[in-house]
mmCIF file of C-alpha atoms in Angstrom:
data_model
loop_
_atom_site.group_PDB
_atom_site.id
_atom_site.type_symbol
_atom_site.label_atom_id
_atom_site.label_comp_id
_atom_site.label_asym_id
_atom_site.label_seq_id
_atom_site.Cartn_x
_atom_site.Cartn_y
_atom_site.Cartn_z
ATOM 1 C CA UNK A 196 -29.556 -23.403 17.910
ATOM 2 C CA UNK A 197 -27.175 -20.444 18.290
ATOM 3 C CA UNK A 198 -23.017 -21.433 18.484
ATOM 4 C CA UNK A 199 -20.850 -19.382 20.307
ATOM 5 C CA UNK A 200 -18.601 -17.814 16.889
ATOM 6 C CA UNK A 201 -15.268 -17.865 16.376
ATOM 7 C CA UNK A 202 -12.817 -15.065 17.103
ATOM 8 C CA UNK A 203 -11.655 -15.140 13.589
ATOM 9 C CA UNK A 204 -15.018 -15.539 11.832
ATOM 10 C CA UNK A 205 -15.529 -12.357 13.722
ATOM 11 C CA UNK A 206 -12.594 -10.560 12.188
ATOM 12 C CA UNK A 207 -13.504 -11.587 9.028
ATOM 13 C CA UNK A 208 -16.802 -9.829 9.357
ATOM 14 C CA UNK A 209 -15.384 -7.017 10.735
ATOM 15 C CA UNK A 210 -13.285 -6.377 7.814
ATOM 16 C CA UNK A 211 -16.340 -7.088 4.944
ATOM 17 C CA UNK A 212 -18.369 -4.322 7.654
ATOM 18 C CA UNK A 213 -15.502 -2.076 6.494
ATOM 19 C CA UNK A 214 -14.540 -2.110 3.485
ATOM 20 C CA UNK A 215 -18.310 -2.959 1.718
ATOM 21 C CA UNK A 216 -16.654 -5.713 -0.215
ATOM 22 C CA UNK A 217 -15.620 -9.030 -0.229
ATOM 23 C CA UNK A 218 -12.010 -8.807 -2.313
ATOM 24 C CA UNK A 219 -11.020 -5.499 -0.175
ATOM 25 C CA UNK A 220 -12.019 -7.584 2.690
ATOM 26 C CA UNK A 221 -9.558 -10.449 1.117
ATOM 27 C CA UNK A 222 -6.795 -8.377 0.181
ATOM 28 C CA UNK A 223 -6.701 -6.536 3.775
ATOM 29 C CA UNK A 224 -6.687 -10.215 5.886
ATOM 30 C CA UNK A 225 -4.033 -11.824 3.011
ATOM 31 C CA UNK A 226 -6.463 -14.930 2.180
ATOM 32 C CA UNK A 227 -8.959 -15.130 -0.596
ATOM 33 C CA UNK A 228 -12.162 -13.962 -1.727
ATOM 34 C CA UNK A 229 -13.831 -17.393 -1.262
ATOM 35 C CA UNK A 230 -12.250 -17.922 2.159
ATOM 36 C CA UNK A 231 -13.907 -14.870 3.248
ATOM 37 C CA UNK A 232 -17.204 -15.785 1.464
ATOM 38 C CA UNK A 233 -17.308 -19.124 3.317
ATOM 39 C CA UNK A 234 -15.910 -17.240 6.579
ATOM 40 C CA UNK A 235 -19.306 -15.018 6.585
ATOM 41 C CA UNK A 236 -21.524 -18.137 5.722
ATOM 42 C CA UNK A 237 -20.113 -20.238 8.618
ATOM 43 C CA UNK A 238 -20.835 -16.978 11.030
ATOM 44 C CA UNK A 239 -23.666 -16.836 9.413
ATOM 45 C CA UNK A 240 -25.106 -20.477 10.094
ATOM 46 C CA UNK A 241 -23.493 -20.607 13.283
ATOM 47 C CA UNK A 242 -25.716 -17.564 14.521
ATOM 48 C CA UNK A 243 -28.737 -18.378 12.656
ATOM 49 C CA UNK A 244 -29.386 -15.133 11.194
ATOM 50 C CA UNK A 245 -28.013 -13.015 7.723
ATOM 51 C CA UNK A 246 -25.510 -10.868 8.707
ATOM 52 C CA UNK A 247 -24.897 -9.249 5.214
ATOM 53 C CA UNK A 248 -26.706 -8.640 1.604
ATOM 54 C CA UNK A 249 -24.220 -9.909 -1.326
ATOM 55 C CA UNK A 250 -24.535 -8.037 -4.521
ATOM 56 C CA UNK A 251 -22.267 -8.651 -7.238
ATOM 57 C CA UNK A 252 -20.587 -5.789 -6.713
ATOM 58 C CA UNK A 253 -20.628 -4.841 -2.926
ATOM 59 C CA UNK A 254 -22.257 -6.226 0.060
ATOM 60 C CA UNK A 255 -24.111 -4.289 2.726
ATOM 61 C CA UNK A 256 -25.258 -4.919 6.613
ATOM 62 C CA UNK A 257 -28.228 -6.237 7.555
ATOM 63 C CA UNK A 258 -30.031 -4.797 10.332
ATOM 64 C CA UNK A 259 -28.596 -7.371 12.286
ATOM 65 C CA UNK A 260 -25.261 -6.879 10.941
ATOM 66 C CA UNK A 261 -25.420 -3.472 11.893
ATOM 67 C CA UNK A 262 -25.931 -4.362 15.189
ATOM 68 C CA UNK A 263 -23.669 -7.035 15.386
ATOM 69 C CA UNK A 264 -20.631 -4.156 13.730
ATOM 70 C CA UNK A 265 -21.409 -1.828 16.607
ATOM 71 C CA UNK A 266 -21.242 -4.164 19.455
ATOM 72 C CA UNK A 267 -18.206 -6.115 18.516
ATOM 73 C CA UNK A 268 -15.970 -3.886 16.652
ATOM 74 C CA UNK A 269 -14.334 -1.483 19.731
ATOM 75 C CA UNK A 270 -13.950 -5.021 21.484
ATOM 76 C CA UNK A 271 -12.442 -7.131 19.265
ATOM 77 C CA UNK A 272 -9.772 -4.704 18.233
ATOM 78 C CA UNK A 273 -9.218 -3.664 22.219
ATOM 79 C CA UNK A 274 -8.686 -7.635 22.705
ATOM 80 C CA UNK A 275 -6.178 -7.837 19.957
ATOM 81 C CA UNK A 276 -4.160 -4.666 21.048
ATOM 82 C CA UNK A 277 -3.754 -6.715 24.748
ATOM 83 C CA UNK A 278 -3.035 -9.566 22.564
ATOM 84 C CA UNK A 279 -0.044 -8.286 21.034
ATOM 85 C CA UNK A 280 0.745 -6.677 24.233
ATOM 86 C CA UNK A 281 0.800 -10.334 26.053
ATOM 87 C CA UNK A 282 3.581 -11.757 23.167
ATOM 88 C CA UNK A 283 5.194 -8.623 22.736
ATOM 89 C CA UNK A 284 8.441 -10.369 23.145
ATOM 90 C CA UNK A 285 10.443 -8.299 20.072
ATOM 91 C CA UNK A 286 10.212 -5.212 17.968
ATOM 92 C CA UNK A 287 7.158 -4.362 17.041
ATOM 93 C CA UNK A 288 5.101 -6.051 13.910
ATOM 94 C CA UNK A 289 2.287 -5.533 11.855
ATOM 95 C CA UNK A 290 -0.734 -3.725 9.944
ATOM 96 C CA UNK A 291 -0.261 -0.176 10.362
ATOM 97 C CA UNK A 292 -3.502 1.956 8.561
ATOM 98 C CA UNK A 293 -3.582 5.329 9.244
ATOM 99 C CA UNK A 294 -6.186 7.654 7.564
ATOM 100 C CA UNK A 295 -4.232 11.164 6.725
ATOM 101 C CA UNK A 296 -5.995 14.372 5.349
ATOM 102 C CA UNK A 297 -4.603 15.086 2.253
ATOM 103 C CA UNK A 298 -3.156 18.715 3.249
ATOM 104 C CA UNK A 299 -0.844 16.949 5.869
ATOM 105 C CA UNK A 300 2.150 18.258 4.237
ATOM 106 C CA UNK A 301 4.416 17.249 6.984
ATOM 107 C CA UNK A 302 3.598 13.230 7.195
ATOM 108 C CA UNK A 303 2.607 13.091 3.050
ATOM 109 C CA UNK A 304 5.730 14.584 2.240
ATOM 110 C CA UNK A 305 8.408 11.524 2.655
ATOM 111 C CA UNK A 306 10.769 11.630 5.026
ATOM 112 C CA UNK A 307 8.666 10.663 8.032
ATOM 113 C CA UNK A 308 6.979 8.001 6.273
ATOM 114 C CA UNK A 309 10.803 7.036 4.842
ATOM 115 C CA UNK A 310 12.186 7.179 8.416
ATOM 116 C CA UNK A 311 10.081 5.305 10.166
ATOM 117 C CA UNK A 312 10.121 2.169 7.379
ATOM 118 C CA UNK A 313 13.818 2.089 8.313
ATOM 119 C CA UNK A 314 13.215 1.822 11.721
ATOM 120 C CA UNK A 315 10.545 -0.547 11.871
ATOM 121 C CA UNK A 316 11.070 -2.768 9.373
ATOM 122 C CA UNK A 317 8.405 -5.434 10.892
ATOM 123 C CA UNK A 318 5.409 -2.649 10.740
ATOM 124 C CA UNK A 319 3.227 -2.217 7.480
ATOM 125 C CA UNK A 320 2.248 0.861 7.210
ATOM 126 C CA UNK A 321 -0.736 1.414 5.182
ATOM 127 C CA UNK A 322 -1.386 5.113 4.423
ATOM 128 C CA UNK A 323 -4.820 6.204 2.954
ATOM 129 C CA UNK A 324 -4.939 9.796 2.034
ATOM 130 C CA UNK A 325 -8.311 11.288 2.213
ATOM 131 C CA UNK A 326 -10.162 14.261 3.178
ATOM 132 C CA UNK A 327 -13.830 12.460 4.168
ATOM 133 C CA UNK A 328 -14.806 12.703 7.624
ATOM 134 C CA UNK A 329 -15.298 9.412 9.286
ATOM 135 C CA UNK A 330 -15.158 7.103 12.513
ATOM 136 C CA UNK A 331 -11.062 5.954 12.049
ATOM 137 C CA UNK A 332 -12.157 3.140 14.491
ATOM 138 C CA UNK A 333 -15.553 1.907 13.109
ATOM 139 C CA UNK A 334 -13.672 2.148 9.498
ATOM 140 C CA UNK A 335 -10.521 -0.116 10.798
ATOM 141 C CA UNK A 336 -8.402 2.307 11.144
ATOM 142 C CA UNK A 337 -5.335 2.383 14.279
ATOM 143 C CA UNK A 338 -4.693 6.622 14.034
ATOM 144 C CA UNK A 339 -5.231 9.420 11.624
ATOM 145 C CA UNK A 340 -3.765 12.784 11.044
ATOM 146 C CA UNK A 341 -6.088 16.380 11.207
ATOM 147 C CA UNK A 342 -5.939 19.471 11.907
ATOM 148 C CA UNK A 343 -6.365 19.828 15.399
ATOM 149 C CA UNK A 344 -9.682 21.574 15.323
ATOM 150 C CA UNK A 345 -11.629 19.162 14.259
ATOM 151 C CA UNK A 346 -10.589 16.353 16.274
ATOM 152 C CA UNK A 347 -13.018 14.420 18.247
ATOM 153 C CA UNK A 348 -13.072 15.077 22.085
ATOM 154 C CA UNK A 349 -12.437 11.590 22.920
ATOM 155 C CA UNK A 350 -9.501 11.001 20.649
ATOM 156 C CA UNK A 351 -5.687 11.248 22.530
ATOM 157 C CA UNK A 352 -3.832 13.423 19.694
ATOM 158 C CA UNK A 353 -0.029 14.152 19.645
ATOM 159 C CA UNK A 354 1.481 17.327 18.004
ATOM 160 C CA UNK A 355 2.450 16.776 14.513
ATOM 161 C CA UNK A 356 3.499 20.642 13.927
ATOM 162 C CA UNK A 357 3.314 23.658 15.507
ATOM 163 C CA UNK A 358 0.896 26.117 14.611
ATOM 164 C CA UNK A 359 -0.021 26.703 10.790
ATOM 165 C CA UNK A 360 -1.232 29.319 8.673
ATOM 166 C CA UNK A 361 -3.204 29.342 5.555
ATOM 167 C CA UNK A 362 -2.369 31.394 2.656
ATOM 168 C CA UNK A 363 -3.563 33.156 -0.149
ATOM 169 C CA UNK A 364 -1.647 32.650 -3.496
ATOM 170 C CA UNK A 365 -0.857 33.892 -6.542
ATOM 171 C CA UNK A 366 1.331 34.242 -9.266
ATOM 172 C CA UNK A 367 2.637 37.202 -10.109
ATOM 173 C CA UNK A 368 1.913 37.113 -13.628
ATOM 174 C CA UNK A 369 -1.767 37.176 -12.557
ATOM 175 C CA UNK A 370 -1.038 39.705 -10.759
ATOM 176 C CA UNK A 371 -0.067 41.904 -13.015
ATOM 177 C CA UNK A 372 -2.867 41.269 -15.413
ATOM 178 C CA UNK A 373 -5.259 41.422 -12.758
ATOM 179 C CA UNK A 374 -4.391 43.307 -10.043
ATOM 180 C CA UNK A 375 -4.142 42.579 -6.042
ATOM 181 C CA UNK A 376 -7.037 42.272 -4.104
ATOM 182 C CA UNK A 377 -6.791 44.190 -0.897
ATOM 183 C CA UNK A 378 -9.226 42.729 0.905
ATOM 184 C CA UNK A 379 -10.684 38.975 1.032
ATOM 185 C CA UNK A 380 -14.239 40.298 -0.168
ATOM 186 C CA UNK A 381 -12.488 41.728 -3.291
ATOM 187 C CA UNK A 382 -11.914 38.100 -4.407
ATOM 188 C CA UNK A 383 -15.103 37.305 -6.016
ATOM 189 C CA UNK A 384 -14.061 39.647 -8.479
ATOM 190 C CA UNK A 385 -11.130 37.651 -9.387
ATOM 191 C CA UNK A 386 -10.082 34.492 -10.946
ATOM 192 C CA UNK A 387 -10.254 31.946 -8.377
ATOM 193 C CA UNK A 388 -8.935 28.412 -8.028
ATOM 194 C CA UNK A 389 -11.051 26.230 -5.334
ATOM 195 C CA UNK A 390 -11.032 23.126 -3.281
ATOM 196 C CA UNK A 391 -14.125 20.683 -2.576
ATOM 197 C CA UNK A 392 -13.791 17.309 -1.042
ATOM 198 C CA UNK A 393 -15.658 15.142 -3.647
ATOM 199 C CA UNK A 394 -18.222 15.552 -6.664
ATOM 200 C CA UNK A 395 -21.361 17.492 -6.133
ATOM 201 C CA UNK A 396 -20.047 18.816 -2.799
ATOM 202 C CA UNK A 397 -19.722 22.774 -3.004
ATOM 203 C CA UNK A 398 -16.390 24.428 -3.154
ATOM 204 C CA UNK A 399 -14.833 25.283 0.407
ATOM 205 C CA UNK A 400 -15.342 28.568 1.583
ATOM 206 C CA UNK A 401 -12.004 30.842 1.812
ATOM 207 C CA UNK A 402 -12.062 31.861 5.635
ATOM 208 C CA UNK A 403 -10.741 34.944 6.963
ATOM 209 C CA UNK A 404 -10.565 37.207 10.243
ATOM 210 C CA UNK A 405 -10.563 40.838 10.534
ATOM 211 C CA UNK A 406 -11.131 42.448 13.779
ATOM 212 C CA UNK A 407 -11.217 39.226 15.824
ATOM 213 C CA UNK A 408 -14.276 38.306 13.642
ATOM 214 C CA UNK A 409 -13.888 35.444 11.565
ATOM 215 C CA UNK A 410 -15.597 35.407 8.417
ATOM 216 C CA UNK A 411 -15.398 33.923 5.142
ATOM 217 C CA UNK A 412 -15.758 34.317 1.522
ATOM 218 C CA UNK A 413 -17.668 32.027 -0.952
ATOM 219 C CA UNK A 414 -15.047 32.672 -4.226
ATOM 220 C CA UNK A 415 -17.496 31.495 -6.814
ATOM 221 C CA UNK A 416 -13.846 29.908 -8.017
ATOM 222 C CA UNK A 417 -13.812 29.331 -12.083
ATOM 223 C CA UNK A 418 -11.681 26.267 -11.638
ATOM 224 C CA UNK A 419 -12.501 23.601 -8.563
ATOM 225 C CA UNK A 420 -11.046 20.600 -8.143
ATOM 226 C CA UNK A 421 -10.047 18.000 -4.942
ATOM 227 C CA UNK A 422 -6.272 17.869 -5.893
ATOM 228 C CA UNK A 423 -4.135 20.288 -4.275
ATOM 229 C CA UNK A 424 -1.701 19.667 -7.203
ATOM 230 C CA UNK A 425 -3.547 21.076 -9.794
ATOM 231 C CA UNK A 426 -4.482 23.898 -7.883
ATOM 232 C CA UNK A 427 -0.860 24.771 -6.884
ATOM 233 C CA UNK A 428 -0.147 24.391 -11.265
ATOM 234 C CA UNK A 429 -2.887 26.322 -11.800
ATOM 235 C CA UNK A 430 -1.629 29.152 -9.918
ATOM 236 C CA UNK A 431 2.031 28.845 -10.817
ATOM 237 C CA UNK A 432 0.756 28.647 -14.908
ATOM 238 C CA UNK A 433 -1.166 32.415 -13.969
ATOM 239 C CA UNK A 434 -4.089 30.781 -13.839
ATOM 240 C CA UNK A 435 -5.861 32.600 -11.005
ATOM 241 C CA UNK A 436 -5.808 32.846 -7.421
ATOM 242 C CA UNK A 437 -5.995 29.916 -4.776
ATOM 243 C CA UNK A 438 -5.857 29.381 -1.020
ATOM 244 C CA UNK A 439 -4.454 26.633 1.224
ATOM 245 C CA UNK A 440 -1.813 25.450 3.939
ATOM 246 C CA UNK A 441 1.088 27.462 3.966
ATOM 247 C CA UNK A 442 3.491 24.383 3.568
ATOM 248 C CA UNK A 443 1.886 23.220 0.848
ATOM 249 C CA UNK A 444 2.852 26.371 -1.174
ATOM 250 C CA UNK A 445 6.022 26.957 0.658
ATOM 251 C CA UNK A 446 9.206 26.451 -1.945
ATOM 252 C CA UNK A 447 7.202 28.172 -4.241
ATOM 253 C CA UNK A 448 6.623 31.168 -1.933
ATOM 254 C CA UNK A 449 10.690 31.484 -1.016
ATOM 255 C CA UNK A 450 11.776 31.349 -4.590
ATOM 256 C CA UNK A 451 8.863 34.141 -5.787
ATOM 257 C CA UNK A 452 6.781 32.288 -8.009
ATOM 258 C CA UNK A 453 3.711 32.893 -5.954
ATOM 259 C CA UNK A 454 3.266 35.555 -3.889
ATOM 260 C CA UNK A 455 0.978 35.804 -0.835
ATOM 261 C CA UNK A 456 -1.685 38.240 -0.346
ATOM 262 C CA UNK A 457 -4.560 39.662 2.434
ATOM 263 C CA UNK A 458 -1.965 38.358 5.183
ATOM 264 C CA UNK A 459 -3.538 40.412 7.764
ATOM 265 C CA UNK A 460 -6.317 38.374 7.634
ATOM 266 C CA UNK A 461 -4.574 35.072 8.184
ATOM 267 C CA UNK A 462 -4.012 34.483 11.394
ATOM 268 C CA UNK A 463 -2.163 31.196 12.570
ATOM 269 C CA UNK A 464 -4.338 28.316 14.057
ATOM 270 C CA UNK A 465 -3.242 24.915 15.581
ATOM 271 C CA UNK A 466 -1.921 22.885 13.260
ATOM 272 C CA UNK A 467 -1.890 18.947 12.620
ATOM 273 C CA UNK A 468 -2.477 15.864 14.570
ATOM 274 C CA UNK A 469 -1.613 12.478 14.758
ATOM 275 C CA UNK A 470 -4.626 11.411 16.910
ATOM 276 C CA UNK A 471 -6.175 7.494 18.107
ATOM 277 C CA UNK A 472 -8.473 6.430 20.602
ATOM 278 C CA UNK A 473 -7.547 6.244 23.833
ATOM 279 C CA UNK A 474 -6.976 2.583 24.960
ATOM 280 C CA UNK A 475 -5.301 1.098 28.249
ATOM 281 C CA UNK A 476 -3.433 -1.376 25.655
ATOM 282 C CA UNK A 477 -1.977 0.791 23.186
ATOM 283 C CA UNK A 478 -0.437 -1.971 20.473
ATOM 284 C CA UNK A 479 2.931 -1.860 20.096
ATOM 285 C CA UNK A 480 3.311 -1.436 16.408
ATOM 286 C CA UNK A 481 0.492 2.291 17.117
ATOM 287 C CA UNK A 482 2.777 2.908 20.227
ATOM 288 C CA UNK A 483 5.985 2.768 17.348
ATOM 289 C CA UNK A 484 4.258 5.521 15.244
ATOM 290 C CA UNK A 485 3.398 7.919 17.814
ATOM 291 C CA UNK A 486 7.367 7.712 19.800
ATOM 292 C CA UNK A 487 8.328 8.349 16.009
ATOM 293 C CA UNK A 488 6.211 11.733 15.033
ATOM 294 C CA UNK A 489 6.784 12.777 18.200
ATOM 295 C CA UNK A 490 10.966 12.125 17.902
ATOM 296 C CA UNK A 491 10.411 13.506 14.432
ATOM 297 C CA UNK A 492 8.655 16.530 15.588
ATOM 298 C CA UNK A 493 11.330 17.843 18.145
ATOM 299 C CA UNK A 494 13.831 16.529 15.024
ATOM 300 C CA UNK A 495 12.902 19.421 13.094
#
């Protein structure tokens, strides 16, 4: 006979549906591996069915897991936002995770993050950098930070930055070995540095407008990678041309180690996003965040 679960049990699952693991799931709720083992069994009783598929080195969903992720996920956290709301009765406290794409040079840079640890000294906030595209609520997470473009419709996003730019880069020691390309279809001739997201993904293509047609350019780049560090070395050591966020490239632009090129076809585009779901109670500690990038914003 089916018992009615209990609201904890449930957040326990919730966090094994997310992170695919039982010690991530541990380490994220601050109790141990076992207590989240037994957590999942006594759901698991309780409801009469299996819920997940322990391996001994991740676990997976069931079917009914799957289902069971789906329906209770968007309320459970929607119940503990009004939750904190309802005792909100000092400065706000708690797990912050935000998801933030990896060419957010803005948020990724320091001072933000810096500034708003000294304001809110009750708030966590737990920062993964990453450049997969994913559900930020399905995968636990309270906001992320995108370009603006590729938002989803139903997500409330706040202005980051203004409007951004991308760039194409190079040292001018290439440069003079190599020549300038004039034009972006003249860089598959040249010695390119390129960006994919992850292994066996192809290398993103270098996009471009000319006209008020956009186009782009697969670079055929001889060195790819998914760090935007050892791209921007690459190109200050001479070692080819590369393309990316202005900012990202920016002290080394003013002082003249890299140089930018095909700037006519560059136009700006909107730039980055601190974006959430929409929710009628917005927790506290998320409400914190978003007064602070968007004090921080004006700030600068």
């Amino acid at each position: 006979m089916r018992t009615d679960p209990d609201l904890n049990l449930l957040r326990v699952f919730l966090a094994v549906a997310e992170a695919h693991n039982f010690r991530a799931a541990a380490d994220r709720l601050g109790v141990t591996r076992s207590a989240v083992s037994q957590g999942i069994r006594r759901l698991e009783d309780g409801l009469g069915i299996a819920l997940v598929q322990r391996s001994t080195r991740s676990v997976r969903l069931t079917e009914a897991g799957e289902r069971l992720h789906r329906q209770v996920a968007q309320p459970l956290s929607t119940l503990d936002a009004a939750l904190d709301e309802a005792v909100d009765d000092g400065p706000p406290r708690g797990l912050l995770r935000v998801a933030v794409t990896s060419i957010a040079e803005r948020f990724l840079s320091g001072p933000l993050v810096a500034a708003f640890a000294e304001a809110h000294p009750g708030i966590v906030l737990d920062v993964t950098v990453t450049d997969a595209e994913f559900d930020i609520v399905a995968a636990g997470f309270d906001a992320g930070v995108r370009l603006g473009e590729v938002i989803e419709q139903d997500m409330v996003a706040v202005p980051l930055t203004g409007p951004q730019r991308e760039v194409t880069v190079a040292a001018p020691a290439y440069l003079a070995r190599h020549g300038t390309p004039t034009h972006p279809r003249e860089l598959v001739a040249h010695r390119c540095i390129g960006w994919r997201p992850a292994p066996g993904v192809a290398p993103y293509r270098w996009e471009y407008v000319e006209d008020g047609r956009a186009f782009d350019v697969a670079v055929n780049p001889r060195v790819t990678t998914n760090d935007m560090q050892l791209m921007l070395r690459t190109a200050l050591a001479g070692g080819g041309i590369t393309f990316g966020i202005e900012e990202t490239f920016r002290p080394w632009l003013d002082s003249g180690a890299l140089v930018r090129l095909l700037q006519d076809y560059l136009p700006p585009f909107p730039g980055f996003y601190l974006y959430f779901p929409s929710r009628h109670n917005q927790p506290p500690k998320l409400r914190a965040l978003v007064e602070h990038v968007r004090g921080f914003r004006d700030g600068n």
